XYZ file of C-alpha atoms in Angstrom:
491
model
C 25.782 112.626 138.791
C 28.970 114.103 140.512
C 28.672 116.868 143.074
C 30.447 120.136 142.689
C 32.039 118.876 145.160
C 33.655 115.974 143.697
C 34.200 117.494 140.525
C 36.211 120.393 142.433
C 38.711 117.941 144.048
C 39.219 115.803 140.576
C 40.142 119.199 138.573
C 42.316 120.062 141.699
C 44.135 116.257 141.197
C 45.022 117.118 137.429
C 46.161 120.509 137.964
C 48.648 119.689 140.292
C 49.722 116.727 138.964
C 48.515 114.624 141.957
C 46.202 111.242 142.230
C 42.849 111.591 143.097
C 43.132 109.827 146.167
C 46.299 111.738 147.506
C 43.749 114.328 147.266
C 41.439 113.137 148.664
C 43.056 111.812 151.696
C 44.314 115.845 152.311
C 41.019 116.886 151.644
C 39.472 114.789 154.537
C 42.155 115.348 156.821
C 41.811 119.124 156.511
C 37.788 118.700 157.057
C 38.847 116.614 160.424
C 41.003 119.920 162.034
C 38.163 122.038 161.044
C 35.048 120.589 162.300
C 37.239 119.318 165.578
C 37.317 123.008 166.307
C 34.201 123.675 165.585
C 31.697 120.920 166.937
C 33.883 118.652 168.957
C 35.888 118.777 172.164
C 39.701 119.381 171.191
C 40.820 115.792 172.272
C 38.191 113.586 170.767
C 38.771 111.141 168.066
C 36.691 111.870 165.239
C 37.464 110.778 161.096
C 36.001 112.045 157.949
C 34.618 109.674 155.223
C 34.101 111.783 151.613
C 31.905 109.202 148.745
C 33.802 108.756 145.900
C 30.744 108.126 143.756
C 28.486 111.286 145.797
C 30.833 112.885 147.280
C 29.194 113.065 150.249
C 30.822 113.878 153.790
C 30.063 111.627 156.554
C 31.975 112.376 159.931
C 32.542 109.789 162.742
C 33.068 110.502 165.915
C 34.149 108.547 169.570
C 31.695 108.344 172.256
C 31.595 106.451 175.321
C 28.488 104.526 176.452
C 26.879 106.176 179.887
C 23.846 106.362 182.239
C 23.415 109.629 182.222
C 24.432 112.212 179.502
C 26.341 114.934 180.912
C 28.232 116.132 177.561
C 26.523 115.399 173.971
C 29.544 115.445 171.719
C 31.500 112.523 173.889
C 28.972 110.957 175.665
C 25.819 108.564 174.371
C 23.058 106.499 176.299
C 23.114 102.858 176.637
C 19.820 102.489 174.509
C 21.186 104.386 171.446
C 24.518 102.339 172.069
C 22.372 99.321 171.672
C 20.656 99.988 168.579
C 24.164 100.434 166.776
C 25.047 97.268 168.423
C 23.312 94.455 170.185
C 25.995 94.040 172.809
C 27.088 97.217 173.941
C 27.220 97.802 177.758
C 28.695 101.141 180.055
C 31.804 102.159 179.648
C 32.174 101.299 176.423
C 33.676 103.291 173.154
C 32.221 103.430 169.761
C 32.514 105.187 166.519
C 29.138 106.593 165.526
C 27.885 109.278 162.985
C 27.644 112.797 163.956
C 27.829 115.204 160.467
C 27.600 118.601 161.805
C 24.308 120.488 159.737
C 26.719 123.177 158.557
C 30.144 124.801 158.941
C 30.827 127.757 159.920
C 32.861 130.571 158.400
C 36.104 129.874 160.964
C 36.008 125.920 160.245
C 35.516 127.085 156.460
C 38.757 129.367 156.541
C 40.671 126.302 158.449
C 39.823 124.119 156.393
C 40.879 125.470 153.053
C 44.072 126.873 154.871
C 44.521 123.216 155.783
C 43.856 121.807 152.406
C 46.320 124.082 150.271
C 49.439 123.648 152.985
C 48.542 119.435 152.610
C 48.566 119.884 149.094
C 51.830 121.930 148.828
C 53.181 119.512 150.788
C 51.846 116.081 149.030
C 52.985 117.917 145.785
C 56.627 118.487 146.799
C 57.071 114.833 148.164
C 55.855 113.703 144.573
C 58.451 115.712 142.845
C 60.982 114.781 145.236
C 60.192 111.485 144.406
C 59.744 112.204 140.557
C 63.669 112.944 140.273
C 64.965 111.070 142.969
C 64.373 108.377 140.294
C 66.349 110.290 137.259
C 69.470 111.384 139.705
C 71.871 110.292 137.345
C 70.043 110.746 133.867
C 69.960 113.491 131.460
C 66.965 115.862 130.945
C 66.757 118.513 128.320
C 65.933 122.247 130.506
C 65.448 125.650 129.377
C 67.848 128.245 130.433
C 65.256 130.798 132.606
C 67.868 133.054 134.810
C 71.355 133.586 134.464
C 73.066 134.746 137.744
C 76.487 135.740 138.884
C 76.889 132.847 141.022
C 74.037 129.930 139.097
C 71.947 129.819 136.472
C 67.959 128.729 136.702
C 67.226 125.917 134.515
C 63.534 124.788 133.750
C 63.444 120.815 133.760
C 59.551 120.390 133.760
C 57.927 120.412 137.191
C 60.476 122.289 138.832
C 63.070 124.688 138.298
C 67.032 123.111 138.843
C 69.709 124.798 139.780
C 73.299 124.641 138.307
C 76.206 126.591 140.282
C 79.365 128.013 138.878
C 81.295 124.910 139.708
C 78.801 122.998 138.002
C 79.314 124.827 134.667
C 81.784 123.975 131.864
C 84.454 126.261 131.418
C 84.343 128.479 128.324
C 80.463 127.551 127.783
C 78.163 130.479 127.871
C 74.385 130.716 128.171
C 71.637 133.264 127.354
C 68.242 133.049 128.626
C 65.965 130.558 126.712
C 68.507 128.739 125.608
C 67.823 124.405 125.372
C 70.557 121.987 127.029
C 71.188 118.972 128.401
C 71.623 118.942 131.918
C 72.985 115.914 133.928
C 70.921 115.451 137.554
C 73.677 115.549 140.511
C 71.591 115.480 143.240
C 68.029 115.672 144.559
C 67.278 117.240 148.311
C 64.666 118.286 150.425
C 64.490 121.816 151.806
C 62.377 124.138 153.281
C 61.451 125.573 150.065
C 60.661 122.577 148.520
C 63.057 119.974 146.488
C 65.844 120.839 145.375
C 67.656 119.606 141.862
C 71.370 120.408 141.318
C 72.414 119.728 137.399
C 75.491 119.678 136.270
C 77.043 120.560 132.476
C 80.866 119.560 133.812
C 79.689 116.233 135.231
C 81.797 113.309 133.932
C 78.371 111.066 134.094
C 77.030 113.913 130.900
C 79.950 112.486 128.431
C 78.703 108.760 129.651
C 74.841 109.273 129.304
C 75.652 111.165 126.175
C 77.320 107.875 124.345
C 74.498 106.058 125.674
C 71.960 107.969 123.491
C 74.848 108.529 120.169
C 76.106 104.901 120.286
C 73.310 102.106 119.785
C 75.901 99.467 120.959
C 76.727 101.224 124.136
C 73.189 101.474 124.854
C 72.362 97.587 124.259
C 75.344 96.815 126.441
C 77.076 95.296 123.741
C 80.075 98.289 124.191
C 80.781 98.832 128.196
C 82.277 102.404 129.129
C 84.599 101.350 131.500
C 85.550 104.754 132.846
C 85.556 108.322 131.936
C 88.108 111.310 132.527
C 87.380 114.779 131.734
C 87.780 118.696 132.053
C 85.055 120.349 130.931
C 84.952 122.525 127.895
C 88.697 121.082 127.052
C 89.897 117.293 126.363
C 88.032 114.404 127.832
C 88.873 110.766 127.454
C 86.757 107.679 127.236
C 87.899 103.859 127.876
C 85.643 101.494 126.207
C 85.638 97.299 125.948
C 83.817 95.212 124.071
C 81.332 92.550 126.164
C 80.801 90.590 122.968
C 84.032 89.030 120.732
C 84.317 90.525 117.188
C 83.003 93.699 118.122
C 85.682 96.930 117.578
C 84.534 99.458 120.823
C 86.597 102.533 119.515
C 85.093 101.956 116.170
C 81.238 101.452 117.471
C 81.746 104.979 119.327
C 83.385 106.849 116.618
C 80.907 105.668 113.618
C 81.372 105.695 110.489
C 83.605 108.973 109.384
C 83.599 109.850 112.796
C 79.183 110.790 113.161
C 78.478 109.816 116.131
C 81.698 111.221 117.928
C 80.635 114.688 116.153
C 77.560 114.935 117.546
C 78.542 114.420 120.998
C 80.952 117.172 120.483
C 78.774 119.065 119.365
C 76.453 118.818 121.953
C 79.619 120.246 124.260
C 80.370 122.826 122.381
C 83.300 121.676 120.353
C 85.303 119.643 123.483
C 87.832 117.493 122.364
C 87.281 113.547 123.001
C 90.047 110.549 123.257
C 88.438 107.239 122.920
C 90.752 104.462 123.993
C 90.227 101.103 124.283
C 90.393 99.115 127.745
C 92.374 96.200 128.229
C 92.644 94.084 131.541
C 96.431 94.340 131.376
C 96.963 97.726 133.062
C 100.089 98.104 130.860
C 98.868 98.004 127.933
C 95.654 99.978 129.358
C 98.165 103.034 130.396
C 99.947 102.632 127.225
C 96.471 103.331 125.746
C 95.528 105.565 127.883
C 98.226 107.915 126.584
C 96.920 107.969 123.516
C 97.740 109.763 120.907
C 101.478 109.248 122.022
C 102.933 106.143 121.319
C 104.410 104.543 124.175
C 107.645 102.356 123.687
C 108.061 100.725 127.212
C 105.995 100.135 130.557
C 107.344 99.767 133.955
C 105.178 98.960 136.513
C 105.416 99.013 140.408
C 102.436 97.443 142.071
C 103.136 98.318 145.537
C 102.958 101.529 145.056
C 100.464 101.893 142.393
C 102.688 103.762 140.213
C 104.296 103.380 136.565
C 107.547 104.782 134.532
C 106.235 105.139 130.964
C 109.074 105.736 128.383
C 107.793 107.631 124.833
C 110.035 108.288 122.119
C 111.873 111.917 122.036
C 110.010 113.265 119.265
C 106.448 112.363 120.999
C 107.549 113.483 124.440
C 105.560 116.691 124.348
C 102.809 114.660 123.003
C 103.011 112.399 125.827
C 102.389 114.960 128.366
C 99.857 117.296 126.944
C 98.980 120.994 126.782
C 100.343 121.935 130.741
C 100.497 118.400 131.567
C 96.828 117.896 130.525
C 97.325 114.213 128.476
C 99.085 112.290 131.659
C 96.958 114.201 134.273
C 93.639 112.281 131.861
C 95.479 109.500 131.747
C 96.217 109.228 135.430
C 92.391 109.875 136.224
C 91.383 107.260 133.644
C 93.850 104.670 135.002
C 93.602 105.235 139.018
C 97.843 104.915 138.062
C 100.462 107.161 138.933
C 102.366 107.708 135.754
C 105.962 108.792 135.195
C 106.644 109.647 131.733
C 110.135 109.703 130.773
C 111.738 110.090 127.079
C 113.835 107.342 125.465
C 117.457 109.167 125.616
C 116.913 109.839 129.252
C 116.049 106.429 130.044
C 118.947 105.290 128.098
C 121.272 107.904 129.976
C 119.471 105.800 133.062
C 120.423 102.408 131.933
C 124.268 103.365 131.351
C 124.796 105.142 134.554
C 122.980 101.952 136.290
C 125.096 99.603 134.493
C 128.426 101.799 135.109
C 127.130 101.296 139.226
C 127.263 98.185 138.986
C 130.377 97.234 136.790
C 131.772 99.615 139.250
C 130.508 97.835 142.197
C 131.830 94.597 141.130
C 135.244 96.076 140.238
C 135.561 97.707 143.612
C 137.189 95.092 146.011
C 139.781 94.347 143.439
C 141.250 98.144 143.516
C 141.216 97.698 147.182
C 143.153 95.267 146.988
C 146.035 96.069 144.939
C 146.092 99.754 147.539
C 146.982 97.274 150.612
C 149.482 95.612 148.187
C 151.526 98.993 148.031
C 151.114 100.211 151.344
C 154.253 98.877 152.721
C 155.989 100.627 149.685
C 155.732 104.053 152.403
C 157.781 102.295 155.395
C 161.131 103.554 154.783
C 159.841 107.267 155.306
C 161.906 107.879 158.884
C 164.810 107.251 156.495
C 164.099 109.274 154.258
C 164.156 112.173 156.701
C 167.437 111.570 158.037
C 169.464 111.582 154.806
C 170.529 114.706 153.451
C 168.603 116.407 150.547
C 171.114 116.550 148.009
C 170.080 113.470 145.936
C 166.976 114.793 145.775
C 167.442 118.006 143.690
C 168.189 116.029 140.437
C 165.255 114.586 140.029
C 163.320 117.740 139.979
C 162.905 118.936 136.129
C 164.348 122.413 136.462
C 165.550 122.654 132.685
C 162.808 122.479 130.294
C 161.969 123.254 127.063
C 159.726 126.154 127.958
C 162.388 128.737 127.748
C 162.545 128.067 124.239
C 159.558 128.402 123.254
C 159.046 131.746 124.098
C 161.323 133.313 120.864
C 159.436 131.210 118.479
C 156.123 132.616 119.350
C 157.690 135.680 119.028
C 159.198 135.049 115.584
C 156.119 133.537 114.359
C 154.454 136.948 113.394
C 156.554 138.629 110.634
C 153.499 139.092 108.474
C 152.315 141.448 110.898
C 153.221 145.336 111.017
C 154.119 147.498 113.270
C 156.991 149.266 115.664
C 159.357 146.874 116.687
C 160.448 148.424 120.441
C 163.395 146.818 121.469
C 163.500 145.225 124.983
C 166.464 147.499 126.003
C 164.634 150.812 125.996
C 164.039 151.400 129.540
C 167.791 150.323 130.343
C 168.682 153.240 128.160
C 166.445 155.973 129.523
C 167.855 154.789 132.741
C 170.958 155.504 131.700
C 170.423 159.208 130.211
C 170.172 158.412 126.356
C 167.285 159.455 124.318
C 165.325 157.463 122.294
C 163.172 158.216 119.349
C 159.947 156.729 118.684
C 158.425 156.379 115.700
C 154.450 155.901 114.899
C 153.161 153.476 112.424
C 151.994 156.349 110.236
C 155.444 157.191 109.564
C 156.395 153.476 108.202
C 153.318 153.075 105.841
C 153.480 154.740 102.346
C 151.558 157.662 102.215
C 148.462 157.822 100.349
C 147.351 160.322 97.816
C 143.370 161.667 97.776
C 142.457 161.983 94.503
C 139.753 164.931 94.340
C 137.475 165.336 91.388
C 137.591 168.876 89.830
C 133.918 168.920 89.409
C 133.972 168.991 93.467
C 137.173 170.697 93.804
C 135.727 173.952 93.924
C 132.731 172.843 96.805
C 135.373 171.401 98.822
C 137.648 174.829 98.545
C 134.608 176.816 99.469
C 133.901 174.258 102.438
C 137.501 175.092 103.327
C 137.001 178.429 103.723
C 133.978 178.472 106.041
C 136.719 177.106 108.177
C 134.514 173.679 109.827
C 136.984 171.843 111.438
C 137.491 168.076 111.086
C 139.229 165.412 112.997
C 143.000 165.243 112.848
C 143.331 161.432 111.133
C 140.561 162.783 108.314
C 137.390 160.780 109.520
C 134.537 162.952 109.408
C 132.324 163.768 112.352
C 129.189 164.202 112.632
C 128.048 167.793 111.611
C 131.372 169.016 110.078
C 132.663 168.592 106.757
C 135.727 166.402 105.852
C 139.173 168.438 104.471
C 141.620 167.156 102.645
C 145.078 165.055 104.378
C 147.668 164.791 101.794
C 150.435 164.165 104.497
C 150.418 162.494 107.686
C 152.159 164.555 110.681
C 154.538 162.583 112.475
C 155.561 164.073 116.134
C 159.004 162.957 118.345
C 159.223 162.048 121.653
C 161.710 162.293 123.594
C 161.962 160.569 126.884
């Protein structure tokens, strides 16, 4: 039958999660600090044996072999020496029993102090060693705190923590909430071990398709590499490790089921799945996806590319704020130039202008040395006189007229014809009469109802006035104009 004892340290084990034997081992090292302070000298070597079976405690303790016993708890005669063992002589060291009858209250207090700091201690190095192992999986937690600056998640033994930057944009939580975390990191602190999950980790998308997508899991579908911003667009390169076997099809399912799920699972986040290829054109070209690319130009020395798309897909091309090539360039490890078809044609003619142009060039420069002697007789030039030069220049051309014709070529138009001459003649002391264009048109006749005859005599009366050409303002009432007034001016 088990001793209280015994039974005590195995109900210990299975509440916290521990062997029996890591228990034990704390147990018996706790008993060794307490009865070392209590019955034995501070430096002597003593151990503590506990019976798995009785769970009895048997303590051993160094002595050296003497003459003469001065101190009991290091010291032993030679004749009990030799009953342990035959051949024991002075001045030898041996391990014998020495149980104390009974601890006191102070070794008591020790020792349990002792026993729950070991345990603490054995039981963080387990965890810590529990989820080292999963760094890199996905666990399912329960949402228990939600702070300003991380939320507590519950992941079993211990409770994870996932900080803002950690968190998927747009996602939010509310206490006892179930999600699926992806372990960052494991550490060791002073409060114990520390788990940092993640919900924005690319590795959640990957582990994700792992559990959707049976062929991904069996490693007949490889994910080659993932891109993503969380709670947006991520996209997913996939090959196939096995001919005859369509990736992007084993990952989307059949009308798109398996795809839905993980999207469901973040919250609606939209998900590319291209397929990889090992030429990194053709990957990029993919990689654009849905855009269709029309030409690829690569430049391996600098690890860049110029990708031409048709005009009508540019905006496709580049995404939402740049948010399709900045995937793409993530998913590739590729700098990545997009460029649309009319400029790059606008590219090619200019280039091939350049160089017509280049090749063209030494035969202009030619044909200019050619005609450079042509300027020699200049000193000549000088010292003749300038008179056969004036006929050359074209003094008398047709310009002059021109000038009546555009001036005859408005007679549909009417108006006061001024002639040119008037300001000779007011220099000279004549008058001259001016006439308005009112006083050339025909006049016009206002027909006024009779029903409104009388309203507009009575308006006429209250004496509102009106504006001189008949247009009414605003606020007054309109009179009738039967004649226009025509005025003289005399200059």
């Amino acid at each position: 039958m088990k001793s209280d004892f015994l039974l005590a340290i195995t109900q210990l084990s299975a509440e916290k999660n521990l062997p029996k034997e890591v228990v034990l081992a704390t147990v018996e090292s706790a008993l060794v600090s307490a009865y070392r302070k209590e019955s034995f000298a501070p430096n002597q070597n003593i151990a503590v044996k506990i019976d798995q079976l009785t769970g009895k405690v048997k303590v051993m303790a160094e002595k050296l072999v003497v003459e003469k016993v001065t101190d009991s708890r290091q010291e032993m005669r030679l004749l009990e020496a030799k009953r342990l063992k035959a051949d024991a002589k002075i001045g030898d060291l041996m391990m014998v029993e020495d149980t104390p009858a009974d601890a006191g209250r102070i070794a008591a207090q020790t020792a349990k102090q002792v026993i729950l700091q070991r345990l603490h201690e054995a039981e963080n190095t387990a965890i810590f060693d529990e989820y080292a192992s999963k760094a890199g999986d996905t666990l399912v937690g329960v949402v228990q705190r939600i702070e300003p600056k991380q939320i507590t998640v519950d992941i079993g033994r211990v409770e994870a923590i996932m900080p803002a930057s950690e968190q998927a944009y747009g996602e939010r939580y509310r206490a006892g909430q179930r999600i699926k975390v992806y372990v960052v990191d494991v550490a060791k602190t002073a409060k114990g071990p520390a788990v940092i999950v993640s919900r924005s980790h690319p590795g959640l998308v990957r582990r994700l398709f792992e559990m959707e997508v049976p062929e991904v899991f069996n490693q007949l579908v490889e994910i080659k590499a993932v891109a993503r911003e969380a709670g947006s667009r991520s996209k997913v390169a996939v090959g196939a490790l096995q001919p005859g076997i369509d990736p992007v099809g084993c990952c989307v399912g059949l009308r798109g089921i398996r795809i839905q799920n993980i999207v469901s699972e973040l919250n609606g986040e939209k998900i590319d799945v291209v397929a990889w290829d090992s030429e990194i054109a053709n990957f990029i070209a993919n990689s654009l996806s849905p855009a269709q690319v029309t030409k690829v130009i690569l430049n391996e020395a600098e690890k860049s590319a110029i990708v031409v798309i048709p005009d009508r897909q540019l905006s496709l091309g580049i995404g939402k704020e740049g948010q399709n090539v900045r995937l793409a360039v993530k998913l590739t490890g590729w700098r990545i130039d997009i460029k649309s078809a009319s400029d790059e044609e606008v590219e090619r003619a200019e280039e091939t202008a350049r160089k017509q142009g280049e090749t063209e060039k030494p035969a202009i420069t030619e044909k200019v040395i050619e005609k450079q002697p042509a300027a020699a007789p200049a000193a000549k030039a000088e010292s003749e006189p300038l008179e056969p030069v004036m006929p050359e220049a074209i003094i008398t051309e047709p310009a002059v007229k021109e000038t009546p014709a555009k001036t005859e070529a408005v007679p549909e138009e009417q108006g006061v014809v001024v002639p040119l001459n008037v300001l000779d003649k007011v220099a000279e002391g004549d008058t001259v009469k001016l006439r308005f264009a009112e006083d050339l048109l025909p006049r016009r006749e206002i027909v006024i109802d009779d029903k409104n005859k009388g309203k507009n005599k009575k308006k006429t009366v209250k004496g509102k006035d009106t504006a001189e050409d008949g247009i009414k303002l605003k606020g007054k009432k309109r009179r009738n104009v039967t004649d226009y007034e025509s005025e003289e001016i005399d200059f």
